Amino acid sequence: MKGFRFTKYTPTQDPQKNTFENLLNIFLQLVTMTGGDVAEALSWLTNLDKQYQLTNHNYGIGDFIDDLKEKGYLTEENQKGEFKITGKAEQTIRKSALEEIFGKLKRGKSGQHKTTHSGLGEERGTDRRAYEFGDNLDQIALTDSLRNAQANHGIGGDYLLTEGDLEVQENEFRSQTSTVLMIDISHSMILYGEDRITPAKKVAMALAELIKTRYPKDTLDIIVFGNDAWQIEIKDLPYLQVGPYHTNTVAGLELAMDLLRRRKNPNKQIFMITDGKPTCLKVGIKYYKNSFGIDSKILSETLKLSAQCRKLKIPVTTFMIASDPYLKEFVKEFTKVNNGNAYYSSLKGLGDLIFEDYRRNRTKRF
């Protein structure tokens, strides 16, 4: 039992798109929900078609499957002869997640983030200051300097331009940022009848696609953590599933710090999506577990890692998709030790919060 709870869902169909495009949008959503299980996604799609008449007598689900293979979204070329999605489908899923979560945002120049620091940099800014000895001549704001000369000396007679009239246009520094996104895959992410892992996957895919297309000089590493923590590739996100795990936040933070140590970017940060407290700790080769309340031993180790992140100037932003009072107390203490940020988010608003924090952190140095 996967623990999904379904509510009434009426698939939307865009009149500007043909039947294949509308079915593709629904199919990719279902593939994400099933963790990349194409057979199950097609079974769900067939049931939705039966209920909502997504196809007609001229174009059925069988035709759709043939088109998926012909257009390069599906393949049967594997040892078991099973349907598998292709790299093209994986990229389309990421793009769909980006449009769904960040679609309302205006696109800008790729690869750069403004900071609040000005001075010698790569791109002209809007700030002005008085000329100082040693400033490059190409930094002089000519129009502003001429206007100052007219205001200071008038326009009659010989035109006079002095050093005191000169203004310099500041250049802006551009930052590069390394981000580690930690995703909780403990059993509680599908427990209590709510699918929390699918929205978390969509946010991760949207953030990955955003960075890849808009900020290609930034880096994004993705970690999942349950009893242990391990790194996954961006292409693995559609297949991500929850396991029968506890929550080893310490293992996740240790791996995140190790990855960020290797990055040469000056700005580093950790985003953590979770729905619960840490309940697991690895001691030697054994696991120390306690799901009943907040265990002081596990909490102590977690806070110790939080303090180490602060010492290394790595802020941790926690996105808690649960609102139990004792969880808030844990997050409050964790955030205070790290001097990071915390949000108590519904699943619906998770993407907006992560993007806003990502963009805001691009405008400062840690």
Short mmCIF file of C-alpha atoms in Angstrom, two decimals:
data_model
loop_
_atom_site.label_atom_id
_atom_site.label_comp_id
_atom_site.label_asym_id
_atom_site.label_seq_id
_atom_site.Cartn_x
_atom_site.Cartn_y
_atom_site.Cartn_z
CA MET A 1 0.00 0.00 0.00
CA LYS A 2 1.56 3.25 -1.14
CA GLY A 3 -0.65 5.44 1.02
CA PHE A 4 -1.97 7.82 -1.65
CA ARG A 5 -5.28 9.49 -0.95
CA PHE A 6 -7.15 10.62 -4.04
CA THR A 7 -9.60 13.47 -4.20
CA LYS A 8 -11.88 14.35 -7.09
CA TYR A 9 -9.75 15.23 -10.09
CA THR A 10 -10.93 16.46 -13.45
CA PRO A 11 -8.06 16.46 -15.95
CA THR A 12 -7.77 19.78 -17.73
CA GLN A 13 -7.52 19.82 -21.49
CA ASP A 14 -6.09 22.73 -23.41
CA PRO A 15 -8.23 23.44 -26.50
CA GLN A 16 -5.11 24.80 -28.23
CA LYS A 17 -3.42 21.41 -27.96
CA ASN A 18 -4.20 18.19 -29.79
CA THR A 19 -5.25 14.98 -28.08
CA PHE A 20 -1.70 13.66 -27.86
CA GLU A 21 -0.38 16.81 -26.15
CA ASN A 22 -3.20 16.82 -23.61
CA LEU A 23 -2.72 13.13 -22.84
CA LEU A 24 1.06 13.62 -22.62
CA ASN A 25 0.64 16.28 -19.93
CA ILE A 26 -1.55 13.97 -17.83
CA PHE A 27 0.68 10.95 -18.45
CA LEU A 28 3.83 12.76 -17.29
CA GLN A 29 2.04 13.84 -14.12
CA LEU A 30 1.06 10.23 -13.46
CA VAL A 31 4.60 8.97 -14.16
CA THR A 32 5.89 11.38 -11.52
CA MET A 33 3.32 10.17 -9.00
CA THR A 34 4.11 6.49 -9.64
CA GLY A 35 7.85 6.97 -9.29
CA GLY A 36 8.53 6.21 -12.95
CA ASP A 37 6.31 3.11 -13.13
CA VAL A 38 5.07 3.44 -16.72
CA ALA A 39 2.74 0.44 -16.58
CA GLU A 40 0.95 1.79 -13.52
CA ALA A 41 0.77 5.28 -15.01
CA LEU A 42 -0.81 3.90 -18.21
CA SER A 43 -3.26 1.89 -16.14
CA TRP A 44 -4.29 5.03 -14.24
CA LEU A 45 -4.54 6.93 -17.52
CA THR A 46 -6.82 4.26 -18.99
CA ASN A 47 -9.10 4.52 -15.95
CA LEU A 48 -9.17 8.32 -16.24
CA ASP A 49 -10.02 8.01 -19.92
CA LYS A 50 -12.91 5.69 -19.09
CA GLN A 51 -14.27 8.15 -16.54
CA TYR A 52 -13.62 11.46 -18.32
CA GLN A 53 -13.60 10.49 -22.02
CA LEU A 54 -10.14 11.88 -22.71
CA THR A 55 -10.00 10.10 -26.08
CA ASN A 56 -12.46 9.42 -28.89
CA HIS A 57 -13.17 6.74 -31.48
CA ASN A 58 -10.53 8.26 -33.78
CA TYR A 59 -7.71 8.31 -31.22
CA GLY A 60 -7.45 5.93 -28.27
CA ILE A 61 -4.95 5.10 -25.54
CA GLY A 62 -3.37 2.48 -27.81
CA ASP A 63 -2.69 5.17 -30.41
CA PHE A 64 -1.25 7.37 -27.67
CA ILE A 65 1.16 4.60 -26.60
CA ASP A 66 2.29 4.13 -30.20
CA ASP A 67 2.89 7.89 -30.49
CA LEU A 68 4.86 7.91 -27.23
CA LYS A 69 7.20 5.31 -28.68
CA GLU A 70 7.40 6.95 -32.09
CA LYS A 71 8.11 10.40 -30.64
CA GLY A 72 10.82 9.08 -28.33
CA TYR A 73 9.11 9.31 -24.93
CA LEU A 74 8.88 5.55 -24.31
CA THR A 75 11.15 2.63 -25.05
CA GLU A 76 10.92 -1.15 -24.68
CA GLU A 77 14.60 -1.70 -25.42
CA ASN A 78 15.65 -3.21 -22.11
CA GLN A 79 16.34 -6.70 -20.79
CA LYS A 80 12.81 -7.26 -19.48
CA GLY A 81 11.07 -5.65 -22.43
CA GLU A 82 9.18 -3.31 -20.12
CA PHE A 83 8.03 0.19 -20.96
CA LYS A 84 10.50 2.79 -19.69
CA ILE A 85 10.52 6.54 -20.12
CA THR A 86 13.45 8.00 -22.05
CA GLY A 87 15.77 10.93 -21.36
CA LYS A 88 13.51 13.06 -23.53
CA ALA A 89 10.57 12.25 -21.27
CA GLU A 90 12.63 13.00 -18.15
CA GLN A 91 13.57 16.43 -19.51
CA THR A 92 9.96 17.12 -20.48
CA ILE A 93 8.85 16.25 -16.93
CA ARG A 94 11.36 18.75 -15.51
CA LYS A 95 10.22 21.44 -17.93
CA SER A 96 6.58 20.77 -17.06
CA ALA A 97 7.40 21.07 -13.36
CA LEU A 98 9.21 24.35 -14.02
CA GLU A 99 6.21 25.76 -15.91
CA GLU A 100 3.77 24.53 -13.28
CA ILE A 101 5.64 25.97 -10.30
CA PHE A 102 7.61 28.91 -11.68
CA GLY A 103 5.67 29.57 -14.89
CA LYS A 104 4.40 32.97 -13.78
CA LEU A 105 7.94 34.28 -13.30
CA LYS A 106 9.55 36.48 -15.92
CA ARG A 107 12.70 35.08 -17.42
CA GLY A 108 15.88 37.16 -17.27
CA LYS A 109 19.46 36.83 -18.35
CA SER A 110 20.78 33.37 -17.66
CA GLY A 111 23.63 32.48 -15.43
CA GLN A 112 23.96 35.54 -13.24
CA HIS A 113 22.69 36.71 -9.84
CA LYS A 114 22.92 40.26 -8.60
CA THR A 115 24.44 40.87 -5.20
CA THR A 116 24.26 43.84 -2.90
CA HIS A 117 28.01 44.41 -3.33
CA SER A 118 29.27 46.90 -5.87
CA GLY A 119 32.74 47.81 -7.09
CA LEU A 120 34.95 46.09 -9.66
CA GLY A 121 32.68 43.68 -11.39
CA GLU A 122 31.41 42.30 -14.66
CA GLU A 123 28.31 44.36 -15.40
CA ARG A 124 27.25 47.99 -15.16
CA GLY A 125 24.95 48.83 -12.30
CA THR A 126 22.69 51.79 -11.56
CA ASP A 127 24.59 53.25 -8.58
CA ARG A 128 26.63 56.43 -8.98
CA ARG A 129 29.41 57.93 -6.87
CA ALA A 130 31.98 60.74 -7.14
CA TYR A 131 35.09 60.06 -9.19
CA GLU A 132 38.15 58.95 -7.22
CA PHE A 133 41.76 58.80 -8.31
CA GLY A 134 42.43 55.40 -9.86
CA ASP A 135 38.95 54.84 -11.29
CA ASN A 136 38.93 53.59 -14.87
CA LEU A 137 37.90 56.14 -17.47
CA ASP A 138 35.34 53.75 -18.97
CA GLN A 139 33.49 53.85 -15.63
CA ILE A 140 32.73 57.57 -15.97
CA ALA A 141 29.01 58.25 -16.39
CA LEU A 142 29.34 60.83 -19.17
CA THR A 143 25.78 62.16 -19.23
CA ASP A 144 25.65 62.61 -15.46
CA SER A 145 29.07 64.25 -15.41
CA LEU A 146 28.10 66.76 -18.14
CA ARG A 147 24.90 67.58 -16.31
CA ASN A 148 26.89 68.24 -13.12
CA ALA A 149 29.24 70.55 -15.02
CA GLN A 150 26.34 72.60 -16.36
CA ALA A 151 24.75 72.84 -12.93
CA ASN A 152 28.02 73.79 -11.21
CA HIS A 153 29.52 76.19 -13.78
CA GLY A 154 26.71 77.29 -16.06
CA ILE A 155 26.61 77.02 -19.84
CA GLY A 156 27.81 80.47 -20.82
CA GLY A 157 31.32 81.25 -22.05
CA ASP A 158 33.97 78.55 -22.00
CA TYR A 159 32.56 75.16 -21.09
CA LEU A 160 34.19 73.92 -17.86
CA LEU A 161 34.38 70.30 -16.71
CA THR A 162 36.37 69.59 -13.53
CA GLU A 163 37.25 66.51 -11.58
CA GLY A 164 34.61 67.44 -9.03
CA ASP A 165 31.91 67.15 -11.71
CA LEU A 166 32.74 63.59 -12.62
CA GLU A 167 30.53 60.71 -11.55
CA VAL A 168 31.41 57.06 -11.80
CA GLN A 169 29.02 54.28 -12.68
CA GLU A 170 29.52 51.35 -10.34
CA ASN A 171 29.95 47.86 -11.67
CA GLU A 172 28.06 45.06 -9.98
CA PHE A 173 29.52 41.85 -8.76
CA ARG A 174 27.80 38.70 -9.93
CA SER A 175 27.52 35.75 -7.62
CA GLN A 176 27.65 32.04 -8.18
CA THR A 177 25.88 29.82 -5.71
CA SER A 178 26.12 26.17 -4.76
CA THR A 179 22.92 24.68 -3.39
CA VAL A 180 22.25 21.29 -1.85
CA LEU A 181 18.60 20.25 -1.79
CA MET A 182 17.79 17.63 0.86
CA ILE A 183 14.57 15.65 0.40
CA ASP A 184 13.08 13.58 3.19
CA ILE A 185 12.03 10.15 1.88
CA SER A 186 11.00 8.66 5.23
CA HIS A 187 7.74 6.72 5.38
CA SER A 188 5.85 9.67 6.82
CA MET A 189 6.08 11.43 3.46
CA ILE A 190 3.19 9.23 2.30
CA LEU A 191 1.76 8.42 5.70
CA TYR A 192 -1.51 9.77 7.07
CA GLY A 193 -3.12 9.49 3.64
CA GLU A 194 -1.27 12.42 2.07
CA ASP A 195 1.17 12.27 -0.83
CA ARG A 196 3.95 14.67 0.15
CA ILE A 197 6.75 13.18 -1.90
CA THR A 198 5.29 14.05 -5.33
CA PRO A 199 5.17 17.82 -4.64
CA ALA A 200 8.70 17.61 -3.21
CA LYS A 201 9.90 15.88 -6.40
CA LYS A 202 8.19 18.48 -8.58
CA VAL A 203 9.83 21.32 -6.68
CA ALA A 204 13.23 19.63 -7.00
CA MET A 205 12.77 19.13 -10.75
CA ALA A 206 11.58 22.70 -11.23
CA LEU A 207 14.53 24.09 -9.26
CA ALA A 208 16.95 21.89 -11.21
CA GLU A 209 15.54 23.02 -14.55
CA LEU A 210 15.52 26.65 -13.43
CA ILE A 211 19.18 26.56 -12.44
CA LYS A 212 20.17 24.65 -15.56
CA THR A 213 18.47 27.09 -17.94
CA ARG A 214 18.67 30.42 -16.10
CA TYR A 215 21.70 30.15 -13.80
CA PRO A 216 23.97 27.59 -15.47
CA LYS A 217 27.04 28.69 -13.49
CA ASP A 218 25.32 27.71 -10.24
CA THR A 219 25.45 24.14 -8.96
CA LEU A 220 22.67 22.02 -7.51
CA ASP A 221 23.25 18.74 -5.69
CA ILE A 222 20.28 16.67 -4.57
CA ILE A 223 20.33 14.43 -1.51
CA VAL A 224 17.65 12.09 -0.21
CA PHE A 225 17.66 10.98 3.38
CA GLY A 226 15.91 8.22 5.28
CA ASN A 227 17.80 5.83 7.55
CA ASP A 228 20.88 6.93 5.58
CA ALA A 229 21.56 9.69 3.06
CA TRP A 230 22.78 9.45 -0.50
CA GLN A 231 23.14 11.65 -3.53
CA ILE A 232 20.94 11.23 -6.58
CA GLU A 233 21.21 12.63 -10.09
CA ILE A 234 18.70 15.10 -11.45
CA LYS A 235 17.61 12.50 -14.01
CA ASP A 236 16.68 10.16 -11.13
CA LEU A 237 14.06 12.50 -9.66
CA PRO A 238 10.99 11.14 -11.51
CA TYR A 239 11.78 7.66 -10.13
CA LEU A 240 12.18 8.78 -6.53
CA GLN A 241 10.00 6.87 -4.05
CA VAL A 242 9.50 6.84 -0.32
CA GLY A 243 10.96 3.91 1.56
CA PRO A 244 10.18 2.26 4.91
CA TYR A 245 12.65 4.63 6.52
CA HIS A 246 13.08 6.74 9.61
CA THR A 247 14.50 10.28 9.35
CA ASN A 248 18.29 10.56 9.69
CA THR A 249 18.74 14.33 9.37
CA VAL A 250 22.32 14.10 10.64
CA ALA A 251 23.35 11.83 7.75
CA GLY A 252 21.77 14.26 5.30
CA LEU A 253 23.56 17.27 6.75
CA GLU A 254 26.91 15.47 6.86
CA LEU A 255 26.66 14.54 3.19
CA ALA A 256 25.48 18.04 2.24
CA MET A 257 28.44 19.64 4.01
CA ASP A 258 30.83 17.20 2.34
CA LEU A 259 29.46 18.09 -1.11
CA LEU A 260 29.63 21.82 -0.45
CA ARG A 261 33.23 21.61 0.75
CA ARG A 262 34.17 20.52 -2.76
CA ARG A 263 32.44 23.46 -4.39
CA LYS A 264 34.55 26.55 -5.06
CA ASN A 265 31.64 29.01 -5.18
CA PRO A 266 31.73 31.58 -2.36
CA ASN A 267 27.98 31.27 -1.69
CA LYS A 268 26.74 27.97 -0.34
CA GLN A 269 23.40 26.95 1.10
CA ILE A 270 21.25 23.98 2.04
CA PHE A 271 17.52 23.62 1.42
CA MET A 272 15.83 20.87 3.41
CA ILE A 273 12.31 19.62 2.64
CA THR A 274 10.92 17.47 5.43
CA ASP A 275 7.70 16.70 7.22
CA GLY A 276 8.98 15.56 10.56
CA LYS A 277 11.55 15.47 13.29
CA PRO A 278 14.83 13.49 13.14
CA THR A 279 14.17 9.99 14.40
CA CYS A 280 17.30 8.07 13.45
CA LEU A 281 21.03 8.16 14.02
CA LYS A 282 23.75 5.81 12.85
CA VAL A 283 26.12 4.81 15.63
CA GLY A 284 28.92 2.63 14.28
CA ILE A 285 27.21 0.01 12.15
CA LYS A 286 23.93 0.16 14.06
CA TYR A 287 20.95 2.48 13.81
CA TYR A 288 19.67 4.26 16.86
CA LYS A 289 15.94 4.93 16.31
CA ASN A 290 13.16 6.56 18.27
CA SER A 291 9.97 7.79 16.60
CA PHE A 292 8.21 8.70 19.84
CA GLY A 293 8.67 12.40 20.41
CA ILE A 294 11.97 14.24 20.09
CA ASP A 295 14.85 12.09 21.31
CA SER A 296 17.47 14.16 23.14
CA LYS A 297 20.37 12.06 21.81
CA ILE A 298 19.29 12.49 18.18
CA LEU A 299 18.43 16.15 18.73
CA SER A 300 21.86 16.87 20.22
CA GLU A 301 23.69 15.44 17.19
CA THR A 302 21.38 17.26 14.80
CA LEU A 303 21.96 20.62 16.50
CA LYS A 304 25.70 19.96 16.52
CA LEU A 305 25.62 19.65 12.72
CA SER A 306 23.48 22.77 12.50
CA ALA A 307 26.14 24.70 14.44
CA GLN A 308 28.91 23.35 12.20
CA CYS A 309 27.03 24.57 9.13
CA ARG A 310 26.81 28.03 10.68
CA LYS A 311 30.56 27.99 11.42
CA LEU A 312 31.20 27.17 7.76
CA LYS A 313 28.81 29.98 6.74
CA ILE A 314 26.34 27.54 5.19
CA PRO A 315 22.78 28.62 5.99
CA VAL A 316 20.15 25.90 6.19
CA THR A 317 16.64 26.78 5.09
CA THR A 318 14.07 24.30 6.38
CA PHE A 319 10.76 23.81 4.58
CA MET A 320 8.57 22.00 7.09
CA ILE A 321 5.48 20.62 5.37
CA ALA A 322 3.78 19.84 8.66
CA SER A 323 2.57 22.09 11.45
CA ASP A 324 2.56 20.05 14.66
CA PRO A 325 3.49 22.29 17.63
CA TYR A 326 6.37 20.10 18.83
CA LEU A 327 7.79 20.03 15.30
CA LYS A 328 7.74 23.81 15.24
CA GLU A 329 9.75 23.86 18.45
CA PHE A 330 12.36 21.57 16.91
CA VAL A 331 12.61 23.69 13.75
CA LYS A 332 12.77 26.88 15.81
CA GLU A 333 15.72 25.57 17.85
CA PHE A 334 17.47 24.13 14.77
CA THR A 335 17.10 27.42 12.90
CA LYS A 336 18.33 29.48 15.85
CA VAL A 337 21.51 27.42 16.15
CA ASN A 338 22.21 27.67 12.42
CA ASN A 339 21.01 31.27 12.05
CA GLY A 340 19.16 30.08 8.96
CA ASN A 341 15.54 30.32 7.86
CA ALA A 342 12.45 28.20 8.36
CA TYR A 343 9.10 28.01 6.64
CA TYR A 344 5.99 26.09 7.58
CA SER A 345 4.53 25.48 4.18
CA SER A 346 1.54 23.79 2.69
CA LEU A 347 2.34 21.56 -0.24
CA LYS A 348 0.66 24.03 -2.58
CA GLY A 349 2.94 26.93 -1.67
CA LEU A 350 6.19 25.00 -1.40
CA GLY A 351 7.55 25.89 -4.84
CA ASP A 352 6.99 29.63 -4.49
CA LEU A 353 8.72 29.70 -1.10
CA ILE A 354 11.77 27.81 -2.32
CA PHE A 355 12.17 30.01 -5.38
CA GLU A 356 11.81 33.24 -3.41
CA ASP A 357 14.42 32.09 -0.88
CA TYR A 358 16.73 30.92 -3.65
CA ARG A 359 16.46 34.27 -5.43
CA ARG A 360 16.86 36.28 -2.22
CA ASN A 361 19.97 34.35 -1.24
CA ARG A 362 21.45 35.16 -4.63
CA THR A 363 21.52 38.83 -3.66
CA LYS A 364 23.79 38.50 -0.66
CA ARG A 365 27.03 36.95 0.44
CA PHE A 366 26.95 34.39 3.20
#
